[in-house]
Amino acid sequence: MIQPHPSGGYILEELSVGMVAEKHVPITEERIQRFAEASDDFNPVHMDEAFASKTAYRGRIAHGLLSASFGSAVVGTILPGAGAIYLSQTLGFHKPVRIGDVVTARVTVSAVDEVSARVTLRCEGLIGDELIMDGEAVVRVPRRRRPAKD
């Protein structure tokens, strides 16, 4: 498991297949409310317990893209970190996430293309050992660090 790079981000030459980083994020009422406000997604399955209790989920569930955003946080702050730019992302959702769950966002380097400066990342969301979502991201990574400003 790697930690954030002291500079804020790994450059292409520092990345290798198999590097892994994680972030653990608790799902709270406040987090769901803030995500709904930021995304303008007020679907009652996320916001209204009375409505959600009558659905196949038998209660409120968090937005799928809320959990997916934790993978984005890993990419932008840990692996590769600052300077990484998303080019694409696939996602598959397998299990619902509820208030009180703690989502582990895990990102693993699965390929490094030195010619294009692109890195392929396996992205997973877990609650405990249970896979709740997965996918693959392709990001562009800087080849060198910018010099410090005086």
mmCIF file of C-alpha atoms in Angstrom:
data_model
loop_
_atom_site.group_PDB
_atom_site.id
_atom_site.type_symbol
_atom_site.label_atom_id
_atom_site.label_comp_id
_atom_site.label_asym_id
_atom_site.label_seq_id
_atom_site.Cartn_x
_atom_site.Cartn_y
_atom_site.Cartn_z
ATOM 1 C CA MET A 1 0.000 0.000 0.000
ATOM 2 C CA ILE A 2 1.480 3.312 -1.010
ATOM 3 C CA GLN A 3 1.093 6.710 0.608
ATOM 4 C CA PRO A 4 0.752 10.075 -1.131
ATOM 5 C CA HIS A 5 3.989 11.198 -2.773
ATOM 6 C CA PRO A 6 5.756 13.963 -0.823
ATOM 7 C CA SER A 7 5.418 16.232 -3.881
ATOM 8 C CA GLY A 8 1.661 15.559 -4.072
ATOM 9 C CA GLY A 9 1.779 13.239 -7.073
ATOM 10 C CA TYR A 10 3.724 10.456 -8.715
ATOM 11 C CA ILE A 11 5.209 11.101 -12.141
ATOM 12 C CA LEU A 12 5.034 8.524 -14.914
ATOM 13 C CA GLU A 13 8.532 7.132 -14.308
ATOM 14 C CA GLU A 14 7.716 6.426 -10.634
ATOM 15 C CA LEU A 15 4.667 4.283 -11.381
ATOM 16 C CA SER A 16 4.694 0.511 -11.798
ATOM 17 C CA VAL A 17 2.128 -2.237 -12.242
ATOM 18 C CA GLY A 18 0.858 -3.488 -8.895
ATOM 19 C CA MET A 19 1.049 -0.226 -6.923
ATOM 20 C CA VAL A 20 -2.063 0.076 -4.704
ATOM 21 C CA ALA A 21 -3.641 2.895 -2.703
ATOM 22 C CA GLU A 22 -6.824 3.043 -0.617
ATOM 23 C CA LYS A 23 -9.110 5.541 1.043
ATOM 24 C CA HIS A 24 -11.769 4.659 3.648
ATOM 25 C CA VAL A 25 -14.879 6.856 3.627
ATOM 26 C CA PRO A 26 -17.868 6.610 5.985
ATOM 27 C CA ILE A 27 -21.295 7.104 4.415
ATOM 28 C CA THR A 28 -23.312 9.631 6.398
ATOM 29 C CA GLU A 29 -26.616 11.440 6.010
ATOM 30 C CA GLU A 30 -24.676 14.685 5.571
ATOM 31 C CA ARG A 31 -22.447 13.233 2.825
ATOM 32 C CA ILE A 32 -25.501 11.988 0.874
ATOM 33 C CA GLN A 33 -27.230 15.361 1.269
ATOM 34 C CA ARG A 34 -24.157 17.267 0.079
ATOM 35 C CA PHE A 35 -23.701 14.944 -2.905
ATOM 36 C CA ALA A 36 -27.372 15.406 -3.848
ATOM 37 C CA GLU A 37 -26.897 19.171 -3.725
ATOM 38 C CA ALA A 38 -23.657 19.057 -5.747
ATOM 39 C CA SER A 39 -25.051 16.680 -8.398
ATOM 40 C CA ASP A 40 -28.679 17.910 -8.337
ATOM 41 C CA ASP A 41 -29.730 14.251 -7.962
ATOM 42 C CA PHE A 42 -32.544 14.154 -5.409
ATOM 43 C CA ASN A 43 -33.903 10.740 -6.424
ATOM 44 C CA PRO A 44 -36.126 9.690 -3.482
ATOM 45 C CA VAL A 45 -34.403 6.289 -3.307
ATOM 46 C CA HIS A 46 -31.461 8.300 -1.899
ATOM 47 C CA MET A 47 -33.352 10.958 0.031
ATOM 48 C CA ASP A 48 -36.704 9.631 1.297
ATOM 49 C CA GLU A 49 -36.846 6.605 3.614
ATOM 50 C CA ALA A 50 -40.638 6.169 3.218
ATOM 51 C CA PHE A 51 -40.314 6.030 -0.570
ATOM 52 C CA ALA A 52 -37.128 3.902 -0.520
ATOM 53 C CA SER A 53 -38.619 1.368 1.904
ATOM 54 C CA LYS A 54 -41.143 0.422 -0.809
ATOM 55 C CA THR A 55 -38.439 -0.307 -3.399
ATOM 56 C CA ALA A 56 -36.449 -3.477 -4.039
ATOM 57 C CA TYR A 57 -33.719 -1.997 -1.788
ATOM 58 C CA ARG A 58 -36.068 -1.841 1.222
ATOM 59 C CA GLY A 59 -34.562 1.437 2.376
ATOM 60 C CA ARG A 60 -32.409 4.343 1.317
ATOM 61 C CA ILE A 61 -29.222 3.765 -0.620
ATOM 62 C CA ALA A 62 -26.356 6.133 -1.382
ATOM 63 C CA HIS A 63 -25.835 7.460 -4.891
ATOM 64 C CA GLY A 64 -23.663 5.059 -6.889
ATOM 65 C CA LEU A 65 -21.583 7.945 -8.172
ATOM 66 C CA LEU A 66 -20.955 9.094 -4.595
ATOM 67 C CA SER A 67 -19.081 5.843 -3.966
ATOM 68 C CA ALA A 68 -17.387 6.135 -7.366
ATOM 69 C CA SER A 69 -16.186 9.619 -6.462
ATOM 70 C CA PHE A 70 -14.038 8.151 -3.684
ATOM 71 C CA GLY A 71 -11.998 6.375 -6.362
ATOM 72 C CA SER A 72 -11.561 9.742 -8.035
ATOM 73 C CA ALA A 73 -10.275 11.098 -4.715
ATOM 74 C CA VAL A 74 -7.649 8.335 -4.576
ATOM 75 C CA VAL A 75 -6.595 9.054 -8.170
ATOM 76 C CA GLY A 76 -6.358 12.796 -7.576
ATOM 77 C CA THR A 77 -4.680 12.782 -4.168
ATOM 78 C CA ILE A 78 -2.732 9.522 -3.720
ATOM 79 C CA LEU A 79 -2.229 7.329 -6.806
ATOM 80 C CA PRO A 80 -1.087 8.812 -9.135
ATOM 81 C CA GLY A 81 -2.038 12.012 -7.282
ATOM 82 C CA ALA A 82 -1.736 15.685 -8.202
ATOM 83 C CA GLY A 83 -1.456 16.233 -11.943
ATOM 84 C CA ALA A 84 -3.316 13.074 -12.984
ATOM 85 C CA ILE A 85 -6.089 13.789 -15.505
ATOM 86 C CA TYR A 86 -8.987 11.375 -16.074
ATOM 87 C CA LEU A 87 -9.431 10.311 -19.703
ATOM 88 C CA SER A 88 -12.007 7.552 -19.182
ATOM 89 C CA GLN A 89 -13.726 5.441 -16.526
ATOM 90 C CA THR A 90 -15.912 2.339 -16.633
ATOM 91 C CA LEU A 91 -18.065 1.316 -13.672
ATOM 92 C CA GLY A 92 -20.074 -1.686 -12.623
ATOM 93 C CA PHE A 93 -22.265 -1.508 -9.511
ATOM 94 C CA HIS A 94 -22.822 -4.775 -7.633
ATOM 95 C CA LYS A 95 -24.293 -3.996 -4.185
ATOM 96 C CA PRO A 96 -26.082 -1.028 -2.614
ATOM 97 C CA VAL A 97 -24.352 1.268 -0.120
ATOM 98 C CA ARG A 98 -26.208 2.585 2.921
ATOM 99 C CA ILE A 99 -25.791 5.164 5.648
ATOM 100 C CA GLY A 100 -23.371 3.745 8.226
ATOM 101 C CA ASP A 101 -21.317 1.758 5.704
ATOM 102 C CA VAL A 102 -17.627 2.525 5.261
ATOM 103 C CA VAL A 103 -16.560 2.348 1.622
ATOM 104 C CA THR A 104 -12.965 1.423 0.841
ATOM 105 C CA ALA A 105 -11.914 2.867 -2.501
ATOM 106 C CA ARG A 106 -8.974 0.842 -3.834
ATOM 107 C CA VAL A 107 -6.961 1.813 -6.908
ATOM 108 C CA THR A 108 -4.350 -0.507 -8.441
ATOM 109 C CA VAL A 109 -2.003 0.306 -11.323
ATOM 110 C CA SER A 110 -2.664 -2.345 -13.982
ATOM 111 C CA ALA A 111 -0.709 -0.886 -16.944
ATOM 112 C CA VAL A 112 1.729 1.947 -17.656
ATOM 113 C CA ASP A 113 2.121 3.227 -21.227
ATOM 114 C CA GLU A 114 5.289 5.311 -21.290
ATOM 115 C CA VAL A 115 4.783 6.415 -24.912
ATOM 116 C CA SER A 116 1.385 8.062 -24.323
ATOM 117 C CA ALA A 117 1.959 8.893 -20.598
ATOM 118 C CA ARG A 118 -1.249 7.019 -19.817
ATOM 119 C CA VAL A 119 -1.837 4.740 -16.867
ATOM 120 C CA THR A 120 -4.621 2.162 -16.572
ATOM 121 C CA LEU A 121 -6.036 1.718 -13.077
ATOM 122 C CA ARG A 122 -8.280 -0.990 -11.646
ATOM 123 C CA CYS A 123 -10.790 0.756 -9.407
ATOM 124 C CA GLU A 124 -12.741 -1.091 -6.723
ATOM 125 C CA GLY A 125 -15.205 -0.117 -4.017
ATOM 126 C CA LEU A 126 -15.602 -2.458 -1.079
ATOM 127 C CA ILE A 127 -17.552 -2.663 2.154
ATOM 128 C CA GLY A 128 -15.424 -4.920 4.298
ATOM 129 C CA ASP A 129 -14.344 -7.675 1.902
ATOM 130 C CA GLU A 130 -17.471 -7.384 -0.257
ATOM 131 C CA LEU A 131 -17.093 -5.832 -3.715
ATOM 132 C CA ILE A 132 -19.752 -3.172 -4.253
ATOM 133 C CA MET A 133 -18.427 -1.691 -7.510
ATOM 134 C CA ASP A 134 -15.495 -1.952 -9.886
ATOM 135 C CA GLY A 135 -14.177 -0.572 -13.115
ATOM 136 C CA GLU A 136 -11.184 0.684 -15.002
ATOM 137 C CA ALA A 137 -9.841 4.209 -15.344
ATOM 138 C CA VAL A 138 -7.335 5.598 -17.812
ATOM 139 C CA VAL A 139 -5.474 8.700 -16.673
ATOM 140 C CA ARG A 140 -2.765 10.893 -18.136
ATOM 141 C CA VAL A 141 0.169 11.393 -15.776
ATOM 142 C CA PRO A 142 2.885 14.078 -15.869
ATOM 143 C CA ARG A 143 6.317 12.971 -17.031
ATOM 144 C CA ARG A 144 8.156 15.445 -14.791
ATOM 145 C CA ARG A 145 7.451 17.760 -11.884
ATOM 146 C CA ARG A 146 7.094 21.482 -12.305
ATOM 147 C CA PRO A 147 9.897 23.471 -10.713
ATOM 148 C CA ALA A 148 8.987 25.134 -7.431
ATOM 149 C CA LYS A 149 7.995 28.791 -7.681
ATOM 150 C CA ASP A 150 10.214 31.282 -5.872
#
